[in-house]
Amino acid sequence: MKAVCYYGKEDVRVETAPDPEILNPRDVILKVTGAAICGSDLHIYGGYIPTMEKGDVLGHEFMGEVVEVGEAVTKLVVGDRVVVPFTIACGQCYFCKQELWSLCDNSNPNAWMAEQLNGFSGSGLFGYSHMYGGYPGGQAEYVRVPFADVGPIKVPDSLSDEQVLFLSDIFPTGYMAAENCPIRPGDTVAVWGVRTRRTGRNQKRLHARGRARDRDRSLSRAARHGRCSRESRSAQL
Amino acid sequence: MSSAGVWIGDANIERSTVGFKDIERWISAATAAALLTYSLRHRSLVGLAAAAAATPLAFRGLAGRWPRSFADETETRRALGGDRGIHVRESVRIEKPLAEVYRFWRQFGNLPLFMLNLERVTELDEKRSHWVANGPAGIHVEWDAEIINEVENKVIGWRSLPESDVVTAGSVNFDAVRQGSETQISVHLQYAPPAGKLGAAVATIVGREPSQTIREDLRRLKQLLEAGEIPRTTSSFEAVSRQ
């Protein structure tokens, strides 16, 4: 399959990568129908993320159609359309039971690496270094999604890809920021770095100047009235 | 911070201090140095094997005799009494009831599912079992063990029987925590492998010290019991860097 692959600092190419396979009973394989590029991908692109290897497939904001289902998967069948959150969560550890998906104890096979660097590890992540599991990402034709009954959100036919793709990371990230503030009806809020976050450098500069870049009404409106998936709590990147 | 996923560990590793005497020892030491250089360049299974091979040579080079455990230390009490041998203590908390965790562990045939160095464990009778592990350079290490202490849902203690390849003893404690919703498993492992304490020291250099191995084994047990599977990726990077 074709995939967006990391080849080194400021060197990302569309190359042929191995097709994903079902490796564990709770896996599904998706045919990717949409994927976004995140501001966090720029950290990788800029060479700031350790334990990236040549040939790693990028992409942690994606959606697609289920084409293969592992034997232990109960909630998804072939043909389902799903959006996939970037955090991989087992659904059964202490943290998952508290809906703290990004802290999942069991989804990162390389947790020891993150522990050596940070003292602790978070959950596994798609396309975001070996320290976070080395899972091939979704900027590809196909992608393997582990623990598929936990993360993926089924999408009804009435919604288009463009309407739901950002539930994978961008929307819940903003939502969580609003939730953490915490924003209440009537508040005036200033939001830095909206419009899909631009580059990390740009954001930092704006923060440093302490200047309000934009005021995003839709975000505060979402925080007041909107409903959001449980993945909102796990947004970290 | 929750204690789930918190590790407690220490490996008790000492160094030997000795002097030089004859030519034969210099040859041993030089060979050991070459193997060690190789192992440091190749931090992999082959590297580990080279390091393991270097250890007795290095010992002989430095001490002028083969490590004692090569010869006659097959009796667990003599080898492991007091603070002798290498001690590894690790623990993990698992989001499952105590009885379920205990039952899983007590079927020793399950242990190779999460202990990567174990190839198989066969229960011979109520007390005795036969263990086969993968040693350095693909050789099999085998031993018989007997349970010396067992309290259901509380503790299992064991030791290797005389005439084994390795001399080992240990215990695993099971405690209900967080109102019984979690089980804490605490492993205390003692061993005197063929290469002795120096072997563990060398393995530390190679990046595979015993407490890390046990810690990863317990992590896999947690993954298996909680998530029902051990996470995997297609990437070869993981396998290469773990070995």
PDB file of N, CA and C in Angstrom, chain A residues 23-26 53 90 92-94 97 105-106 109-113 115 130 133-136 144 147, chain B residues 2 4-5 7 95 178 182 212 216 219 222-223 226-227 229-235 237-238 241-242:
ATOM      1  N   LEU A  23      -3.175  -8.764  13.910  1.00  0.00           N
ATOM      2  CA  LEU A  23      -2.136  -9.412  14.728  1.00  0.00           C
ATOM      3  C   LEU A  23      -2.694  -9.956  16.037  1.00  0.00           C
ATOM      4  N   ASN A  24      -3.763  -9.324  16.519  1.00  0.00           N
ATOM      5  CA  ASN A  24      -4.348  -9.704  17.801  1.00  0.00           C
ATOM      6  C   ASN A  24      -5.861  -9.834  17.634  1.00  0.00           C
ATOM      7  N   PRO A  25      -6.505 -10.593  18.525  1.00  0.00           N
ATOM      8  CA  PRO A  25      -7.942 -10.865  18.364  1.00  0.00           C
ATOM      9  C   PRO A  25      -8.824  -9.616  18.376  1.00  0.00           C
ATOM     10  N   ARG A  26      -8.377  -8.543  19.040  1.00  0.00           N
ATOM     11  CA  ARG A  26      -9.245  -7.367  19.156  1.00  0.00           C
ATOM     12  C   ARG A  26      -8.958  -6.314  18.079  1.00  0.00           C
ATOM     13  N   GLU A  53      11.771   6.030  13.448  1.00  0.00           N
ATOM     14  CA  GLU A  53      12.661   5.230  12.623  1.00  0.00           C
ATOM     15  C   GLU A  53      12.330   5.443  11.154  1.00  0.00           C
ATOM     16  N   CYS A  90      -7.134   0.028  25.910  1.00  0.00           N
ATOM     17  CA  CYS A  90      -7.603  -1.356  26.062  1.00  0.00           C
ATOM     18  C   CYS A  90      -9.025  -1.424  26.608  1.00  0.00           C
ATOM     19  N   GLN A  92      -9.953  -1.738  29.684  1.00  0.00           N
ATOM     20  CA  GLN A  92     -10.148  -2.587  30.865  1.00  0.00           C
ATOM     21  C   GLN A  92      -9.170  -2.365  31.995  1.00  0.00           C
ATOM     22  N   CYS A  93      -8.186  -1.489  31.811  1.00  0.00           N
ATOM     23  CA  CYS A  93      -7.239  -1.228  32.896  1.00  0.00           C
ATOM     24  C   CYS A  93      -7.836  -0.176  33.835  1.00  0.00           C
ATOM     25  N   TYR A  94      -7.111   0.112  34.905  1.00  0.00           N
ATOM     26  CA  TYR A  94      -7.581   1.100  35.878  1.00  0.00           C
ATOM     27  C   TYR A  94      -7.922   2.439  35.205  1.00  0.00           C
ATOM     28  N   LYS A  97     -10.947   2.402  32.862  1.00  0.00           N
ATOM     29  CA  LYS A  97     -12.205   2.367  33.609  1.00  0.00           C
ATOM     30  C   LYS A  97     -12.610   3.751  34.084  1.00  0.00           C
ATOM     31  N   ASP A 105      -2.802   1.548  30.474  1.00  0.00           N
ATOM     32  CA  ASP A 105      -1.635   0.782  30.926  1.00  0.00           C
ATOM     33  C   ASP A 105      -1.208  -0.291  29.929  1.00  0.00           C
ATOM     34  N   ASN A 106      -2.100  -0.694  29.037  1.00  0.00           N
ATOM     35  CA  ASN A 106      -1.859  -1.942  28.318  1.00  0.00           C
ATOM     36  C   ASN A 106      -1.683  -1.825  26.809  1.00  0.00           C
ATOM     37  N   PRO A 109       3.245  -1.393  23.649  1.00  0.00           N
ATOM     38  CA  PRO A 109       4.198  -2.501  23.810  1.00  0.00           C
ATOM     39  C   PRO A 109       5.604  -2.029  24.150  1.00  0.00           C
ATOM     40  N   ASN A 110       5.881  -0.752  23.926  1.00  0.00           N
ATOM     41  CA  ASN A 110       7.219  -0.218  24.217  1.00  0.00           C
ATOM     42  C   ASN A 110       7.199   0.738  25.405  1.00  0.00           C
ATOM     43  N   ALA A 111       6.303   0.478  26.350  1.00  0.00           N
ATOM     44  CA  ALA A 111       6.176   1.386  27.501  1.00  0.00           C
ATOM     45  C   ALA A 111       7.519   1.597  28.208  1.00  0.00           C
ATOM     46  N   TRP A 112       8.356   0.558  28.208  1.00  0.00           N
ATOM     47  CA  TRP A 112       9.659   0.676  28.883  1.00  0.00           C
ATOM     48  C   TRP A 112      10.497   1.815  28.308  1.00  0.00           C
ATOM     49  N   MET A 113      10.350   2.077  27.010  1.00  0.00           N
ATOM     50  CA  MET A 113      11.116   3.166  26.392  1.00  0.00           C
ATOM     51  C   MET A 113      10.654   4.516  26.932  1.00  0.00           C
ATOM     52  N   GLU A 115       9.129   5.007  29.656  1.00  0.00           N
ATOM     53  CA  GLU A 115       9.474   5.074  31.089  1.00  0.00           C
ATOM     54  C   GLU A 115      10.923   5.513  31.278  1.00  0.00           C
ATOM     55  N   HIS A 130       8.256   5.044  18.260  1.00  0.00           N
ATOM     56  CA  HIS A 130       8.292   3.711  18.866  1.00  0.00           C
ATOM     57  C   HIS A 130       8.121   3.764  20.372  1.00  0.00           C
ATOM     58  N   GLY A 133       4.740   3.002  21.051  1.00  0.00           N
ATOM     59  CA  GLY A 133       4.215   1.745  20.542  1.00  0.00           C
ATOM     60  C   GLY A 133       4.672   1.340  19.150  1.00  0.00           C
ATOM     61  N   GLY A 134       5.100   2.306  18.344  1.00  0.00           N
ATOM     62  CA  GLY A 134       5.520   1.960  16.983  1.00  0.00           C
ATOM     63  C   GLY A 134       4.372   1.489  16.109  1.00  0.00           C
ATOM     64  N   TYR A 135       3.145   1.945  16.417  1.00  0.00           N
ATOM     65  CA  TYR A 135       1.987   1.558  15.594  1.00  0.00           C
ATOM     66  C   TYR A 135       1.991   2.339  14.287  1.00  0.00           C
ATOM     67  N   PRO A 136       1.950   1.669  13.123  1.00  0.00           N
ATOM     68  CA  PRO A 136       1.860   2.407  11.860  1.00  0.00           C
ATOM     69  C   PRO A 136       0.604   3.280  11.849  1.00  0.00           C
ATOM     70  N   ARG A 144      -4.118  -0.735  10.662  1.00  0.00           N
ATOM     71  CA  ARG A 144      -4.586  -1.687  11.682  1.00  0.00           C
ATOM     72  C   ARG A 144      -4.957  -0.912  12.942  1.00  0.00           C
ATOM     73  N   PHE A 147      -7.681  -3.007  19.701  1.00  0.00           N
ATOM     74  CA  PHE A 147      -8.750  -2.755  20.685  1.00  0.00           C
ATOM     75  C   PHE A 147      -9.922  -2.011  20.035  1.00  0.00           C
TER      76      PHE A 147
ATOM     77  N   SER B   2      -2.196   7.178  40.854  1.00  0.00           N
ATOM     78  CA  SER B   2      -2.614   5.838  41.229  1.00  0.00           C
ATOM     79  C   SER B   2      -1.398   4.925  41.262  1.00  0.00           C
ATOM     80  N   ALA B   4      -1.504   1.966  40.171  1.00  0.00           N
ATOM     81  CA  ALA B   4      -1.536   1.041  39.047  1.00  0.00           C
ATOM     82  C   ALA B   4      -0.371   1.369  38.129  1.00  0.00           C
ATOM     83  N   GLY B   5       0.345   0.358  37.749  1.00  0.00           N
ATOM     84  CA  GLY B   5       1.458   0.573  36.842  1.00  0.00           C
ATOM     85  C   GLY B   5       2.693   1.147  37.508  1.00  0.00           C
ATOM     86  N   TRP B   7       6.048   0.570  39.622  1.00  0.00           N
ATOM     87  CA  TRP B   7       6.942  -0.574  39.786  1.00  0.00           C
ATOM     88  C   TRP B   7       7.849  -0.349  40.972  1.00  0.00           C
ATOM     89  N   GLU B  95      -5.837  -5.249  37.529  1.00  0.00           N
ATOM     90  CA  GLU B  95      -7.249  -4.901  37.728  1.00  0.00           C
ATOM     91  C   GLU B  95      -8.133  -6.154  37.612  1.00  0.00           C
ATOM     92  N   ARG B 178      -7.192  -2.060  46.845  1.00  0.00           N
ATOM     93  CA  ARG B 178      -8.295  -1.225  46.364  1.00  0.00           C
ATOM     94  C   ARG B 178      -9.639  -1.958  46.527  1.00  0.00           C
ATOM     95  N   GLU B 182      -8.432  -4.893  42.775  1.00  0.00           N
ATOM     96  CA  GLU B 182      -7.131  -5.130  42.159  1.00  0.00           C
ATOM     97  C   GLU B 182      -6.337  -6.136  42.974  1.00  0.00           C
ATOM     98  N   GLN B 212      14.682  -5.628  34.948  1.00  0.00           N
ATOM     99  CA  GLN B 212      13.941  -5.143  33.775  1.00  0.00           C
ATOM    100  C   GLN B 212      13.205  -6.301  33.094  1.00  0.00           C
ATOM    101  N   GLU B 216       9.196  -6.501  32.712  1.00  0.00           N
ATOM    102  CA  GLU B 216       8.487  -6.641  31.432  1.00  0.00           C
ATOM    103  C   GLU B 216       7.607  -7.896  31.436  1.00  0.00           C
ATOM    104  N   ARG B 219       4.573  -6.954  33.283  1.00  0.00           N
ATOM    105  CA  ARG B 219       3.759  -6.040  32.470  1.00  0.00           C
ATOM    106  C   ARG B 219       2.919  -6.844  31.463  1.00  0.00           C
ATOM    107  N   LYS B 222       0.019  -8.463  33.163  1.00  0.00           N
ATOM    108  CA  LYS B 222      -1.037  -7.458  33.367  1.00  0.00           C
ATOM    109  C   LYS B 222      -1.832  -7.244  32.074  1.00  0.00           C
ATOM    110  N   GLN B 223      -1.105  -7.112  30.960  1.00  0.00           N
ATOM    111  CA  GLN B 223      -1.772  -6.905  29.668  1.00  0.00           C
ATOM    112  C   GLN B 223      -2.662  -8.092  29.317  1.00  0.00           C
ATOM    113  N   GLU B 226      -5.712  -8.223  31.910  1.00  0.00           N
ATOM    114  CA  GLU B 226      -6.649  -7.094  31.822  1.00  0.00           C
ATOM    115  C   GLU B 226      -7.223  -6.940  30.411  1.00  0.00           C
ATOM    116  N   ALA B 227      -6.335  -6.828  29.430  1.00  0.00           N
ATOM    117  CA  ALA B 227      -6.783  -6.532  28.064  1.00  0.00           C
ATOM    118  C   ALA B 227      -7.093  -7.796  27.272  1.00  0.00           C
ATOM    119  N   GLU B 229      -5.021  -9.614  25.758  1.00  0.00           N
ATOM    120  CA  GLU B 229      -4.003  -9.853  24.735  1.00  0.00           C
ATOM    121  C   GLU B 229      -2.789  -8.983  25.028  1.00  0.00           C
ATOM    122  N   ILE B 230      -1.661  -9.374  24.483  1.00  0.00           N
ATOM    123  CA  ILE B 230      -0.428  -8.610  24.669  1.00  0.00           C
ATOM    124  C   ILE B 230      -0.242  -7.739  23.422  1.00  0.00           C
ATOM    125  N   PRO B 231      -0.110  -6.402  23.600  1.00  0.00           N
ATOM    126  CA  PRO B 231      -0.071  -5.545  22.420  1.00  0.00           C
ATOM    127  C   PRO B 231       1.139  -5.846  21.537  1.00  0.00           C
ATOM    128  N   ARG B 232       0.925  -5.755  20.240  1.00  0.00           N
ATOM    129  CA  ARG B 232       2.009  -6.045  19.287  1.00  0.00           C
ATOM    130  C   ARG B 232       1.968  -5.032  18.162  1.00  0.00           C
ATOM    131  N   THR B 233       3.105  -4.825  17.540  1.00  0.00           N
ATOM    132  CA  THR B 233       3.114  -4.069  16.298  1.00  0.00           C
ATOM    133  C   THR B 233       3.911  -4.859  15.274  1.00  0.00           C
ATOM    134  N   THR B 234       3.759  -4.479  14.019  1.00  0.00           N
ATOM    135  CA  THR B 234       4.469  -5.192  12.961  1.00  0.00           C
ATOM    136  C   THR B 234       5.943  -4.814  12.936  1.00  0.00           C
ATOM    137  N   SER B 235       6.237  -3.693  13.574  1.00  0.00           N
ATOM    138  CA  SER B 235       7.586  -3.170  13.487  1.00  0.00           C
ATOM    139  C   SER B 235       8.609  -4.127  14.072  1.00  0.00           C
ATOM    140  N   PHE B 237      11.478  -3.116  14.964  1.00  0.00           N
ATOM    141  CA  PHE B 237      12.286  -2.281  15.852  1.00  0.00           C
ATOM    142  C   PHE B 237      12.156  -2.729  17.297  1.00  0.00           C
ATOM    143  N   GLU B 238      10.913  -3.011  17.686  1.00  0.00           N
ATOM    144  CA  GLU B 238      10.640  -3.401  19.070  1.00  0.00           C
ATOM    145  C   GLU B 238      11.407  -4.666  19.433  1.00  0.00           C
ATOM    146  N   SER B 241      15.247  -4.121  19.608  1.00  0.00           N
ATOM    147  CA  SER B 241      15.783  -3.347  20.709  1.00  0.00           C
ATOM    148  C   SER B 241      15.518  -4.001  22.058  1.00  0.00           C
ATOM    149  N   ARG B 242      14.539  -4.913  22.108  1.00  0.00           N
ATOM    150  CA  ARG B 242      14.261  -5.580  23.379  1.00  0.00           C
ATOM    151  C   ARG B 242      15.226  -6.726  23.650  1.00  0.00           C
TER     152      ARG B 242
END
